[in-house]
Tab-separated table of C-alpha atoms in Angstrom:
chain	number	residue	atom	x	y	z
P	1	MET	CA	-44.803	97.946	31.440
P	2	LEU	CA	-41.959	100.409	31.892
P	3	LEU	CA	-43.227	103.912	32.602
P	4	GLU	CA	-46.255	105.786	31.351
P	5	LYS	CA	-46.012	109.539	31.226
P	6	LYS	CA	-49.308	111.385	31.496
P	7	ASN	CA	-50.525	113.240	28.417
P	8	THR	CA	-49.300	116.664	29.439
P	9	ALA	CA	-48.402	119.431	27.000
P	10	GLY	CA	-44.902	119.024	25.626
P	11	ILE	CA	-44.463	115.464	26.884
P	12	ASP	CA	-44.162	112.443	24.627
P	13	SER	CA	-45.929	109.253	25.683
P	14	ILE	CA	-43.787	106.384	26.920
P	15	SER	CA	-45.095	102.831	26.954
P	16	ILE	CA	-42.591	99.993	26.769
P	17	VAL	CA	-43.711	96.399	27.070
P	18	ASP	CA	-41.340	94.114	25.179
P	19	THR	CA	-37.591	94.388	25.721
P	20	ARG	CA	-37.058	93.139	22.179
P	21	ASP	CA	-39.110	96.082	20.879
P	22	THR	CA	-37.633	98.943	22.896
P	23	ALA	CA	-35.733	98.233	26.082
P	24	PHE	CA	-34.905	101.859	26.845
P	25	ASP	CA	-36.157	105.365	26.383
P	26	SER	CA	-34.840	108.760	27.337
P	27	PHE	CA	-36.718	111.964	28.017
P	28	THR	CA	-36.466	115.254	29.861
P	29	ILE	CA	-38.603	116.201	32.858
P	30	GLU	CA	-39.115	119.933	33.379
P	31	GLY	CA	-40.291	121.888	36.406
P	32	TRP	CA	-43.394	123.407	34.801
P	33	GLU	CA	-44.838	119.985	33.960
P	34	ILE	CA	-47.491	118.900	36.449
P	35	ASP	CA	-47.339	115.426	38.033
P	36	VAL	CA	-45.420	113.987	35.083
P	37	LEU	CA	-45.291	110.345	36.169
P	38	GLY	CA	-48.139	110.373	38.677
P	39	MET	CA	-45.686	110.533	41.586
P	40	GLU	CA	-46.330	114.033	42.902
P	41	THR	CA	-49.542	113.150	44.752
P	42	VAL	CA	-48.857	109.688	46.168
P	43	PRO	CA	-45.786	107.392	46.211
P	44	LYS	CA	-45.497	104.822	43.438
P	45	LEU	CA	-43.825	101.428	43.300
P	46	VAL	CA	-41.781	101.633	40.098
P	47	ASP	CA	-41.144	98.413	38.196
P	48	ALA	CA	-38.354	99.911	36.127
P	49	ALA	CA	-34.727	100.909	36.290
P	50	GLY	CA	-33.112	104.124	35.266
P	51	LEU	CA	-31.199	107.234	36.112
P	52	CYS	CA	-31.825	110.941	36.138
P	53	VAL	CA	-29.232	113.705	35.877
P	54	CYS	CA	-30.356	117.090	37.193
P	55	LEU	CA	-29.325	119.653	34.576
P	56	GLN	CA	-30.751	122.686	36.375
P	57	GLY	CA	-32.994	123.625	39.279
P	58	ASP	CA	-33.686	121.225	42.126
P	59	ALA	CA	-36.277	118.805	43.511
P	60	GLU	CA	-37.221	117.012	46.705
P	61	ILE	CA	-37.704	113.289	46.195
P	62	ALA	CA	-38.267	110.259	48.387
P	63	LEU	CA	-36.907	106.802	47.571
P	64	ASP	CA	-38.131	103.931	49.748
P	65	GLY	CA	-39.223	106.452	52.356
P	66	ARG	CA	-35.894	108.313	52.541
P	67	SER	CA	-35.815	111.972	51.466
P	68	TYR	CA	-33.203	113.463	49.138
P	69	HIS	CA	-32.504	116.990	47.888
P	70	PHE	CA	-31.857	116.456	44.165
P	71	LYS	CA	-29.987	119.453	42.739
P	72	LYS	CA	-28.105	120.580	39.629
P	73	GLY	CA	-25.201	118.266	38.842
P	74	ASP	CA	-26.614	115.353	40.832
P	75	LEU	CA	-27.192	111.808	39.606
P	76	CYS	CA	-30.083	109.732	40.932
P	77	VAL	CA	-30.128	105.994	40.181
P	78	LEU	CA	-33.508	104.268	40.300
P	79	LEU	CA	-33.390	100.503	40.806
P	80	PRO	CA	-36.341	98.173	40.092
P	81	HIS	CA	-39.054	97.942	42.752
P	82	THR	CA	-38.207	101.294	44.330
P	83	ILE	CA	-40.982	103.305	45.989
P	84	LEU	CA	-40.661	106.788	44.495
P	85	GLN	CA	-42.339	110.092	45.202
P	86	ILE	CA	-41.500	113.537	43.855
P	87	SER	CA	-42.391	115.882	46.716
P	88	ARG	CA	-41.414	119.098	44.955
P	89	LYS	CA	-39.527	120.379	41.945
P	90	SER	CA	-38.536	123.953	41.147
P	91	LYS	CA	-40.080	125.673	38.136
P	92	ASP	CA	-36.684	125.746	36.421
P	93	PHE	CA	-36.018	122.060	37.132
P	94	LYS	CA	-34.707	120.067	34.189
P	95	GLY	CA	-33.685	116.434	34.448
P	96	TYR	CA	-32.384	114.081	31.777
P	97	THR	CA	-33.801	110.604	32.336
P	98	LEU	CA	-32.938	107.187	30.917
P	99	ALA	CA	-35.381	104.429	31.827
P	100	GLY	CA	-35.334	100.742	30.998
P	101	THR	CA	-37.427	97.678	31.719
P	102	SER	CA	-36.512	95.784	34.873
P	103	GLU	CA	-36.515	92.502	32.913
P	104	PHE	CA	-33.769	93.794	30.633
P	105	VAL	CA	-31.674	95.028	33.545
P	106	HIS	CA	-32.069	91.737	35.419
P	107	ASN	CA	-30.640	89.896	32.400
P	108	ILE	CA	-27.342	91.748	32.755
P	109	ASN	CA	-24.778	89.473	34.395
P	110	ILE	CA	-22.581	91.763	36.498
P	111	PRO	CA	-19.860	90.163	38.649
P	112	SER	CA	-20.479	90.911	42.331
P	113	SER	CA	-23.878	92.283	41.314
P	114	THR	CA	-25.227	91.968	44.847
P	115	ALA	CA	-22.605	94.355	46.208
P	116	ILE	CA	-23.173	96.775	43.333
P	117	TYR	CA	-26.926	96.663	43.786
P	118	LEU	CA	-26.846	97.152	47.543
P	119	TYR	CA	-24.283	99.934	47.379
P	120	ILE	CA	-26.362	101.964	44.919
P	121	LYS	CA	-29.608	101.089	46.711
P	122	GLU	CA	-28.181	102.660	49.865
P	123	ASN	CA	-26.722	105.673	48.017
P	124	PRO	CA	-29.093	106.504	45.128
P	125	CYS	CA	-28.149	110.184	44.786
P	126	ILE	CA	-24.630	111.547	44.336
P	127	SER	CA	-22.967	114.657	42.878
P	128	LEU	CA	-21.219	114.516	39.501
P	129	SER	CA	-18.262	116.454	38.154
P	130	ARG	CA	-18.771	118.227	34.824
P	131	ASP	CA	-16.782	115.516	33.009
P	132	GLU	CA	-18.717	112.709	34.707
P	133	GLN	CA	-22.026	114.301	33.768
P	134	GLN	CA	-21.047	114.715	30.126
P	135	MET	CA	-19.724	111.157	29.946
P	136	LEU	CA	-22.944	109.667	31.355
P	137	LEU	CA	-25.197	111.759	29.117
P	138	SER	CA	-23.215	110.750	26.028
P	139	LEU	CA	-23.324	107.082	27.010
P	140	CYS	CA	-27.075	107.239	27.665
P	141	ASP	CA	-27.664	108.771	24.250
P	142	MET	CA	-25.559	106.035	22.649
P	143	ILE	CA	-27.559	103.308	24.433
P	144	LYS	CA	-30.815	104.822	23.187
P	145	GLU	CA	-29.458	105.187	19.652
P	146	LYS	CA	-28.164	101.599	19.421
P	147	ASP	CA	-31.303	100.120	20.983
P	148	MET	CA	-33.519	101.783	18.363
P	149	ARG	CA	-31.846	99.879	15.489
P	150	LYS	CA	-34.555	97.217	15.349
P	151	GLY	CA	-33.193	95.591	12.203
P	152	HIS	CA	-29.649	95.142	13.503
P	153	LEU	CA	-28.650	91.499	13.949
P	154	PHE	CA	-26.841	92.121	17.257
P	155	ARG	CA	-28.953	95.010	18.523
P	156	TYR	CA	-29.816	93.378	21.849
P	157	GLU	CA	-26.256	92.197	22.543
P	158	ILE	CA	-24.759	95.620	21.754
P	159	THR	CA	-27.301	97.384	23.955
P	160	GLU	CA	-26.611	94.890	26.737
P	161	MET	CA	-22.866	95.532	26.587
P	162	LEU	CA	-23.397	99.290	26.604
P	163	LEU	CA	-25.657	98.938	29.624
P	164	LEU	CA	-22.952	96.915	31.348
P	165	THR	CA	-20.511	99.727	30.540
P	166	LEU	CA	-22.942	102.260	31.997
P	167	CYS	CA	-23.290	100.194	35.173
P	168	TYR	CA	-19.533	100.050	35.682
P	169	GLU	CA	-19.115	103.758	34.917
P	170	ILE	CA	-21.751	104.576	37.543
P	171	VAL	CA	-20.155	102.294	40.133
P	172	ALA	CA	-16.740	103.818	39.361
P	173	ILE	CA	-18.194	107.265	40.043
P	174	TYR	CA	-19.622	106.046	43.335
P	175	GLN	CA	-16.352	104.433	44.349
P	176	LYS	CA	-14.201	107.341	43.111
P	177	GLY	CA	-11.449	104.983	42.031
P	178	LYS	CA	-11.617	102.701	45.069
P	179	PRO	CA	-12.032	98.987	44.289
P	180	LEU	CA	-15.475	97.556	44.954
P	181	GLU	CA	-15.623	95.550	48.158
P	182	ARG	CA	-17.204	92.373	46.883
P	183	GLN	CA	-17.963	90.868	50.298
P	184	SER	CA	-19.025	94.016	52.145
P	185	TYR	CA	-22.708	93.147	52.439
P	186	SER	CA	-24.201	90.618	54.816
P	187	ARG	CA	-26.564	87.772	54.025
P	188	LYS	CA	-29.236	89.716	55.908
P	189	SER	CA	-28.940	92.646	53.501
P	190	THR	CA	-29.139	90.328	50.504
P	191	LEU	CA	-32.223	88.586	51.907
P	192	PHE	CA	-33.887	91.932	52.592
P	193	ILE	CA	-33.359	93.082	49.001
P	194	ARG	CA	-34.731	89.774	47.696
P	195	PHE	CA	-37.713	90.182	50.027
P	196	GLN	CA	-38.409	93.630	48.566
P	197	HIS	CA	-38.308	92.205	45.049
P	198	LEU	CA	-40.685	89.413	46.002
P	199	ILE	CA	-43.168	91.856	47.524
P	200	ALA	CA	-43.109	93.967	44.361
P	201	SER	CA	-43.904	90.878	42.280
P	202	HIS	CA	-46.492	89.236	44.545
P	203	TYR	CA	-48.105	91.892	46.778
P	204	HIS	CA	-51.381	91.671	44.843
P	205	THR	CA	-51.695	87.910	45.390
P	206	HIS	CA	-49.814	87.178	48.618
P	207	ARG	CA	-50.018	89.276	51.778
P	208	ASN	CA	-48.870	86.685	54.310
P	209	VAL	CA	-45.319	86.585	55.676
P	210	GLU	CA	-45.187	82.786	55.422
P	211	PHE	CA	-45.264	82.882	51.615
P	212	TYR	CA	-42.238	85.185	51.387
P	213	ALA	CA	-40.297	83.314	54.048
P	214	GLU	CA	-40.860	80.092	52.126
P	215	GLN	CA	-39.578	81.688	48.913
P	216	LEU	CA	-36.425	82.763	50.765
P	217	PHE	CA	-36.001	79.395	52.525
P	218	ILE	CA	-36.073	80.978	55.981
P	219	THR	CA	-38.588	81.073	58.828
P	220	PRO	CA	-41.190	83.865	59.107
P	221	ARG	CA	-39.713	84.819	62.471
P	222	TYR	CA	-36.210	85.206	61.017
P	223	LEU	CA	-37.570	87.211	58.066
P	224	SER	CA	-39.311	89.637	60.420
P	225	ALA	CA	-36.139	89.933	62.507
P	226	ILE	CA	-34.155	90.835	59.373
P	227	THR	CA	-36.646	93.449	58.166
P	228	LYS	CA	-36.944	94.972	61.646
P	229	ASP	CA	-33.172	95.233	61.936
P	230	ILE	CA	-32.686	96.823	58.506
P	231	SER	CA	-35.838	98.895	57.954
P	232	GLY	CA	-37.375	99.268	61.391
P	233	MET	CA	-40.521	97.523	60.135
P	234	THR	CA	-41.691	93.947	60.539
P	235	ALA	CA	-42.095	91.768	57.451
P	236	ALA	CA	-45.876	92.156	57.685
P	237	GLU	CA	-45.542	95.942	57.854
P	238	CYS	CA	-43.315	95.927	54.743
P	239	ILE	CA	-45.978	93.992	52.832
P	240	ILE	CA	-48.808	96.219	54.067
P	241	ARG	CA	-46.851	99.334	53.070
P	242	VAL	CA	-46.563	98.239	49.447
P	243	VAL	CA	-50.223	97.138	49.260
P	244	ILE	CA	-51.429	100.460	50.681
P	245	ILE	CA	-49.148	102.517	48.429
P	246	ASN	CA	-50.580	100.817	45.362
P	247	ALA	CA	-54.146	101.019	46.659
P	248	ARG	CA	-53.702	104.767	47.188
P	249	LEU	CA	-52.261	105.112	43.706
P	250	LEU	CA	-55.232	103.314	42.119
P	251	LEU	CA	-57.706	105.364	44.146
P	252	SER	CA	-56.109	108.720	43.349
P	253	THR	CA	-55.029	108.310	39.725
P	254	THR	CA	-57.613	105.992	38.122
P	255	LYS	CA	-61.385	105.878	37.673
P	256	LEU	CA	-61.601	102.246	38.723
P	257	THR	CA	-64.439	101.485	41.123
P	258	ILE	CA	-63.742	100.274	44.666
P	259	GLN	CA	-64.942	96.855	43.497
P	260	GLN	CA	-62.467	96.844	40.589
P	261	ILE	CA	-59.579	97.953	42.795
P	262	SER	CA	-60.494	95.304	45.352
P	263	ASP	CA	-60.463	92.681	42.589
P	264	GLN	CA	-57.181	93.957	41.128
P	265	LEU	CA	-55.502	93.695	44.532
P	266	ASN	CA	-57.009	90.240	45.011
P	267	PHE	CA	-59.136	90.974	48.083
P	268	PRO	CA	-62.089	88.606	48.733
P	269	ASN	CA	-64.594	91.461	48.428
P	270	PRO	CA	-64.814	95.285	48.608
P	271	SER	CA	-65.857	95.153	52.263
P	272	PHE	CA	-62.691	93.270	53.238
P	273	PHE	CA	-60.596	95.689	51.165
P	274	SER	CA	-62.235	98.696	52.851
P	275	GLN	CA	-61.588	97.254	56.311
P	276	TYR	CA	-57.944	96.517	55.421
P	277	PHE	CA	-57.452	100.004	53.980
P	278	LYS	CA	-59.083	101.789	56.928
P	279	LYS	CA	-57.151	99.732	59.475
P	280	ASN	CA	-53.859	100.825	57.912
P	281	THR	CA	-54.678	104.415	56.879
P	282	GLY	CA	-57.390	105.582	59.265
P	283	MET	CA	-59.880	106.250	56.468
P	284	THR	CA	-62.014	104.278	54.036
P	285	PRO	CA	-61.092	104.028	50.333
P	286	LYS	CA	-63.990	106.377	49.521
P	287	GLU	CA	-62.858	108.936	52.089
P	288	PHE	CA	-59.337	108.799	50.668
P	289	ARG	CA	-60.574	109.164	47.065
P	290	ASP	CA	-62.823	112.106	47.972
P	291	GLN	CA	-59.666	114.088	48.824
P	292	TYR	CA	-58.793	114.059	45.126
């Protein structure tokens, strides 16, 4: 699934499953809309990729726990498996958004992709010139237009090449004409990003550090040392954070029972889930849900 926008007045529904059906969609988020993507009450782990250009107004957002003031003329790039929360947006806020499935984005073969990924991951929000903004908006519209031609023989390939163009245009804006330093990121940084991706894919079935260390071909101790150095959290704390974020999301935005949420997150039973949740939040799932 890509993104699902709540059924709010003036908002079209978005539900993208198959990249061969529709790999991208574009839409506008406005300030008067309430909790558009379910991210204004609790953080959400987003399994999608996209960008948003602020056309007017401003907003306060948090990406992976870091706060940003998103204002008119700014570009925000959202990479797959980012924890996103919209803390506030002004009533006159208007943002043009292009969103695509993470599977489609991962299929793009970009030279030095690790450096590109890490650079943008560390700098998700930047200011655009008027020309840069217009260029990106035009390119986004073209991507959407070409991707909608379902009967075209080379639809997927054309969309893929346009996405590659968009990626390079964005990186060029970030670099402001400076050549990309292809070896500027350490192995530790690369392992940390891979660890984040693994958590996003397996948090509901694996909550032990050993599993992730094995997938990365390193020891649990070294994995925790890496995460502590980069994020200030141990590997176990990184895993717990994602589990709790998604548990909070299910409790606050769905009508699933505690039993169903416990099952969905692969806990042995609701009692174990409640103990885990209370240990890491200070309240039971029921107490948390009662706030909403």
